mmCIF file of C-alpha atoms in Angstrom:
data_model
loop_
_atom_site.group_PDB
_atom_site.id
_atom_site.type_symbol
_atom_site.label_atom_id
_atom_site.label_comp_id
_atom_site.label_asym_id
_atom_site.label_seq_id
_atom_site.Cartn_x
_atom_site.Cartn_y
_atom_site.Cartn_z
ATOM 1 C CA MET J 1 13.325 7.504 66.670
ATOM 2 C CA SER J 2 15.632 4.803 67.625
ATOM 3 C CA ARG J 3 18.314 5.840 69.999
ATOM 4 C CA ILE J 4 20.770 3.207 69.029
ATOM 5 C CA GLY J 5 19.754 3.053 65.242
ATOM 6 C CA LYS J 6 20.325 6.644 64.767
ATOM 7 C CA GLN J 7 24.020 6.592 65.901
ATOM 8 C CA PRO J 8 26.695 6.393 63.219
ATOM 9 C CA ILE J 9 29.209 3.488 63.464
ATOM 10 C CA PRO J 10 32.640 4.901 63.276
ATOM 11 C CA VAL J 11 35.073 2.715 61.001
ATOM 12 C CA PRO J 12 38.584 2.387 62.016
ATOM 13 C CA SER J 13 41.256 2.732 59.461
ATOM 14 C CA GLY J 14 42.399 -0.407 57.763
ATOM 15 C CA VAL J 15 38.710 -1.701 57.762
ATOM 16 C CA LYS J 16 36.856 -1.730 54.313
ATOM 17 C CA VAL J 17 33.298 -1.577 53.944
ATOM 18 C CA ALA J 18 31.236 -2.338 50.683
ATOM 19 C CA VAL J 19 27.418 -1.825 50.737
ATOM 20 C CA ASN J 20 25.203 -3.382 48.084
ATOM 21 C CA ALA J 21 22.032 -1.798 48.243
ATOM 22 C CA ALA J 22 20.367 -4.081 45.526
ATOM 23 C CA SER J 23 21.127 -7.304 47.384
ATOM 24 C CA ARG J 24 20.915 -5.361 51.183
ATOM 25 C CA THR J 25 24.484 -7.067 51.857
ATOM 26 C CA VAL J 26 27.146 -5.205 53.846
ATOM 27 C CA ASN J 27 30.636 -6.760 53.503
ATOM 28 C CA ILE J 28 33.216 -5.638 56.230
ATOM 29 C CA GLU J 29 37.007 -6.757 55.907
ATOM 30 C CA GLY J 30 39.532 -6.048 58.229
ATOM 31 C CA PRO J 31 42.839 -7.383 59.523
ATOM 32 C CA LYS J 32 41.278 -10.301 61.482
ATOM 33 C CA GLY J 33 39.190 -11.451 58.427
ATOM 34 C CA LYS J 34 35.951 -10.406 56.637
ATOM 35 C CA LEU J 35 32.116 -10.747 57.566
ATOM 36 C CA GLN J 36 28.904 -10.398 55.458
ATOM 37 C CA PHE J 37 25.490 -9.282 56.617
ATOM 38 C CA VAL J 38 22.219 -9.085 54.962
ATOM 39 C CA HIS J 39 19.797 -6.495 56.580
ATOM 40 C CA ARG J 40 16.102 -6.281 56.474
ATOM 41 C CA PRO J 41 14.369 -4.232 53.855
ATOM 42 C CA GLU J 42 12.780 -1.812 56.455
ATOM 43 C CA VAL J 43 16.386 -0.600 56.839
ATOM 44 C CA LYS J 44 18.776 1.288 54.616
ATOM 45 C CA VAL J 45 22.431 1.085 55.372
ATOM 46 C CA ALA J 46 24.962 3.590 53.592
ATOM 47 C CA PHE J 47 28.761 4.245 54.025
ATOM 48 C CA ASP J 48 29.790 7.692 54.359
ATOM 49 C CA GLU J 49 33.333 8.093 52.599
ATOM 50 C CA ALA J 50 33.889 11.877 54.298
ATOM 51 C CA SER J 51 33.140 10.776 57.931
ATOM 52 C CA LYS J 52 34.259 7.252 57.585
ATOM 53 C CA ALA J 53 31.130 5.891 59.288
ATOM 54 C CA ILE J 54 28.243 3.435 58.657
ATOM 55 C CA VAL J 55 24.977 5.131 58.718
ATOM 56 C CA CYS J 56 21.573 3.401 59.121
ATOM 57 C CA THR J 57 18.272 4.884 58.641
ATOM 58 C CA LEU J 58 14.735 3.672 57.827
ATOM 59 C CA SER J 59 13.772 3.185 54.212
ATOM 60 C CA LYS J 60 10.474 4.676 54.772
ATOM 61 C CA PRO J 61 9.373 7.011 57.528
ATOM 62 C CA GLU J 62 6.179 5.182 58.435
ATOM 63 C CA TYR J 63 8.325 2.329 59.516
ATOM 64 C CA ALA J 64 9.255 4.468 62.744
ATOM 65 C CA THR J 65 5.578 4.166 64.150
ATOM 66 C CA GLU J 66 4.174 1.027 62.813
ATOM 67 C CA GLY J 67 5.529 -2.659 62.911
ATOM 68 C CA ASN J 68 8.878 -3.411 63.907
ATOM 69 C CA GLY J 69 10.879 -1.099 62.007
ATOM 70 C CA ARG J 70 12.497 0.684 64.957
ATOM 71 C CA ALA J 71 13.624 -2.684 66.369
ATOM 72 C CA TYR J 72 15.037 -3.912 63.085
ATOM 73 C CA TRP J 73 16.762 -0.449 62.927
ATOM 74 C CA GLY J 74 18.585 -0.699 66.369
ATOM 75 C CA THR J 75 19.346 -4.444 65.747
ATOM 76 C CA THR J 76 20.750 -3.929 62.374
ATOM 77 C CA ARG J 77 23.180 -1.034 63.766
ATOM 78 C CA SER J 78 24.195 -3.582 66.861
ATOM 79 C CA CYS J 79 25.146 -6.200 64.376
ATOM 80 C CA LEU J 80 27.092 -3.871 62.125
ATOM 81 C CA THR J 81 28.887 -2.556 65.303
ATOM 82 C CA GLY J 82 29.644 -6.230 66.150
ATOM 83 C CA MET J 83 30.938 -7.005 62.857
ATOM 84 C CA VAL J 84 33.233 -3.955 63.006
ATOM 85 C CA GLN J 85 34.666 -4.963 66.341
ATOM 86 C CA GLY J 86 34.968 -8.504 65.169
ATOM 87 C CA VAL J 87 37.074 -7.912 62.163
ATOM 88 C CA THR J 88 39.294 -5.388 64.230
ATOM 89 C CA LYS J 89 39.637 -7.110 67.612
ATOM 90 C CA GLY J 90 38.082 -10.244 67.432
ATOM 91 C CA TYR J 91 35.938 -12.260 70.106
ATOM 92 C CA GLU J 92 36.926 -14.617 72.649
ATOM 93 C CA ARG J 93 35.254 -16.962 75.243
ATOM 94 C CA LYS J 94 37.017 -18.873 77.911
ATOM 95 C CA LEU J 95 35.715 -21.948 79.660
ATOM 96 C CA GLU J 96 36.985 -23.829 82.494
ATOM 97 C CA ILE J 97 36.336 -27.692 83.065
ATOM 98 C CA VAL J 98 36.078 -28.509 86.844
ATOM 99 C CA GLY J 99 35.925 -32.228 87.857
ATOM 100 C CA VAL J 100 38.545 -34.855 88.723
ATOM 101 C CA GLY J 101 39.817 -36.616 85.516
ATOM 102 C CA TRP J 102 37.776 -34.402 83.370
ATOM 103 C CA GLY J 103 39.392 -32.485 80.436
ATOM 104 C CA ALA J 104 39.392 -31.532 76.890
ATOM 105 C CA LYS J 105 41.839 -32.151 74.035
ATOM 106 C CA LEU J 106 42.019 -31.108 70.254
ATOM 107 C CA GLN J 107 42.238 -34.066 67.739
ATOM 108 C CA GLY J 108 42.556 -32.134 64.285
ATOM 109 C CA LYS J 109 39.210 -30.185 63.814
ATOM 110 C CA LYS J 110 37.657 -31.806 66.649
ATOM 111 C CA LEU J 111 37.362 -30.911 70.307
ATOM 112 C CA VAL J 112 37.137 -34.045 72.504
ATOM 113 C CA LEU J 113 35.520 -33.591 75.921
ATOM 114 C CA THR J 114 35.943 -35.989 78.780
ATOM 115 C CA VAL J 115 33.299 -34.908 81.381
ATOM 116 C CA GLY J 116 32.321 -37.755 83.365
ATOM 117 C CA TYR J 117 30.411 -39.938 80.890
ATOM 118 C CA CYS J 118 31.329 -43.419 79.671
ATOM 119 C CA ASP J 119 32.437 -42.251 76.340
ATOM 120 C CA PRO J 120 34.172 -38.942 75.338
ATOM 121 C CA ILE J 121 32.168 -36.315 73.480
ATOM 122 C CA PRO J 122 33.695 -35.335 69.975
ATOM 123 C CA LEU J 123 32.517 -31.596 68.912
ATOM 124 C CA THR J 124 33.654 -30.322 65.542
ATOM 125 C CA VAL J 125 34.809 -26.859 65.526
ATOM 126 C CA PRO J 126 33.150 -24.691 63.013
ATOM 127 C CA ASP J 127 34.886 -22.578 60.357
ATOM 128 C CA GLY J 128 36.021 -19.349 61.362
ATOM 129 C CA VAL J 129 36.390 -20.340 65.048
ATOM 130 C CA THR J 130 39.692 -21.346 66.663
ATOM 131 C CA VAL J 131 39.964 -23.455 69.635
ATOM 132 C CA THR J 132 42.869 -23.847 72.176
ATOM 133 C CA VAL J 133 43.244 -25.902 75.105
ATOM 134 C CA ASP J 134 45.640 -25.241 78.184
ATOM 135 C CA ASN J 135 46.317 -27.683 80.767
ATOM 136 C CA ASN J 136 43.329 -30.101 79.499
ATOM 137 C CA VAL J 137 40.939 -27.786 81.682
ATOM 138 C CA ASN J 138 41.111 -24.302 80.182
ATOM 139 C CA VAL J 139 39.362 -23.879 76.604
ATOM 140 C CA THR J 140 39.573 -20.701 74.742
ATOM 141 C CA VAL J 141 37.215 -20.284 71.616
ATOM 142 C CA THR J 142 38.271 -17.162 69.479
ATOM 143 C CA GLY J 143 36.986 -15.936 66.082
ATOM 144 C CA VAL J 144 35.567 -12.807 64.128
ATOM 145 C CA ASP J 145 31.925 -13.675 64.163
ATOM 146 C CA LYS J 146 30.423 -13.041 67.635
ATOM 147 C CA GLN J 147 27.745 -15.325 66.988
ATOM 148 C CA LYS J 148 29.702 -18.203 66.052
ATOM 149 C CA VAL J 149 32.013 -17.941 68.956
ATOM 150 C CA GLY J 150 29.289 -17.448 71.551
ATOM 151 C CA ALA J 151 27.231 -20.522 70.001
ATOM 152 C CA PHE J 152 30.315 -22.686 70.052
ATOM 153 C CA ALA J 153 31.240 -21.951 73.616
ATOM 154 C CA SER J 154 27.431 -22.463 74.604
ATOM 155 C CA LEU J 155 27.578 -26.020 72.869
ATOM 156 C CA ILE J 156 30.611 -26.785 74.851
ATOM 157 C CA ARG J 157 29.188 -25.588 78.175
ATOM 158 C CA SER J 158 25.760 -27.641 77.414
ATOM 159 C CA GLN J 159 27.824 -30.813 77.343
ATOM 160 C CA ARG J 160 27.920 -30.843 81.152
ATOM 161 C CA LYS J 161 26.428 -27.565 83.010
ATOM 162 C CA PRO J 162 27.963 -26.943 86.169
ATOM 163 C CA GLU J 163 26.092 -28.212 89.327
ATOM 164 C CA PRO J 164 25.641 -26.329 92.626
ATOM 165 C CA TYR J 165 26.609 -28.745 95.109
ATOM 166 C CA ASN J 166 30.390 -29.775 94.109
ATOM 167 C CA GLY J 167 30.789 -27.041 91.486
ATOM 168 C CA LYS J 168 31.587 -29.604 88.678
ATOM 169 C CA GLY J 169 30.840 -29.211 85.199
ATOM 170 C CA VAL J 170 32.074 -26.847 82.382
ATOM 171 C CA LYS J 171 31.653 -23.296 83.096
ATOM 172 C CA TYR J 172 32.701 -19.773 81.693
ATOM 173 C CA SER J 173 35.689 -18.284 83.464
ATOM 174 C CA ASP J 174 33.746 -15.364 84.698
ATOM 175 C CA GLU J 175 30.822 -17.304 85.648
ATOM 176 C CA VAL J 176 29.913 -17.360 89.606
ATOM 177 C CA ILE J 177 28.309 -20.763 90.394
ATOM 178 C CA GLN J 178 25.754 -20.423 93.356
ATOM 179 C CA ARG J 179 26.746 -23.184 95.707
ATOM 180 C CA LYS J 180 24.111 -24.949 97.956
ATOM 181 C CA GLN J 181 24.697 -26.684 101.173
ATOM 182 C CA GLY J 182 23.506 -30.013 100.716
ATOM 183 C CA LYS J 183 21.909 -32.403 103.190
ATOM 184 C CA ALA J 184 22.883 -32.193 106.989
ATOM 185 C CA PHE J 185 23.242 -35.448 108.689
ATOM 186 C CA GLY J 186 22.680 -35.979 112.336
ATOM 187 C CA ALA J 187 20.758 -33.984 114.943
#
């Protein structure tokens, strides 16, 4: 059995869960927003009103031994747990821009990065994601969908990855850059 998939997901008060078995969709709505998830046919999802928990099971017992049934079971449970956390607490990624004259600014629904290229790089902020910029170098990406927040933060970082010699670039605030010494001149 899947050790992750068989655990029920506790649903805090103030969160509404609607499961539609026919279309395999799960709608979760909370104080921060609402999310929708379509699960695999190998997994069956149900909401238990008595214990206020979401329960994931395999739709057929043979899926536990053949194919990827166990993997889908655990992945579905992890995605639903992330959705419950997203609509209650939300997700946040912080980035820092390191470099002289480098920075970021918001222009409407666009984040404009100035990171050492001849032209600034405009990035459109996706729906459901909020971006704030402090002191032109600290960028905070927040939202209810873990995948959207992580993907947009990764897109920002990919515009100028940090380099190991001077440490310049866009990095996550908790990221540690392994520094290299560089060339030594003289004898």
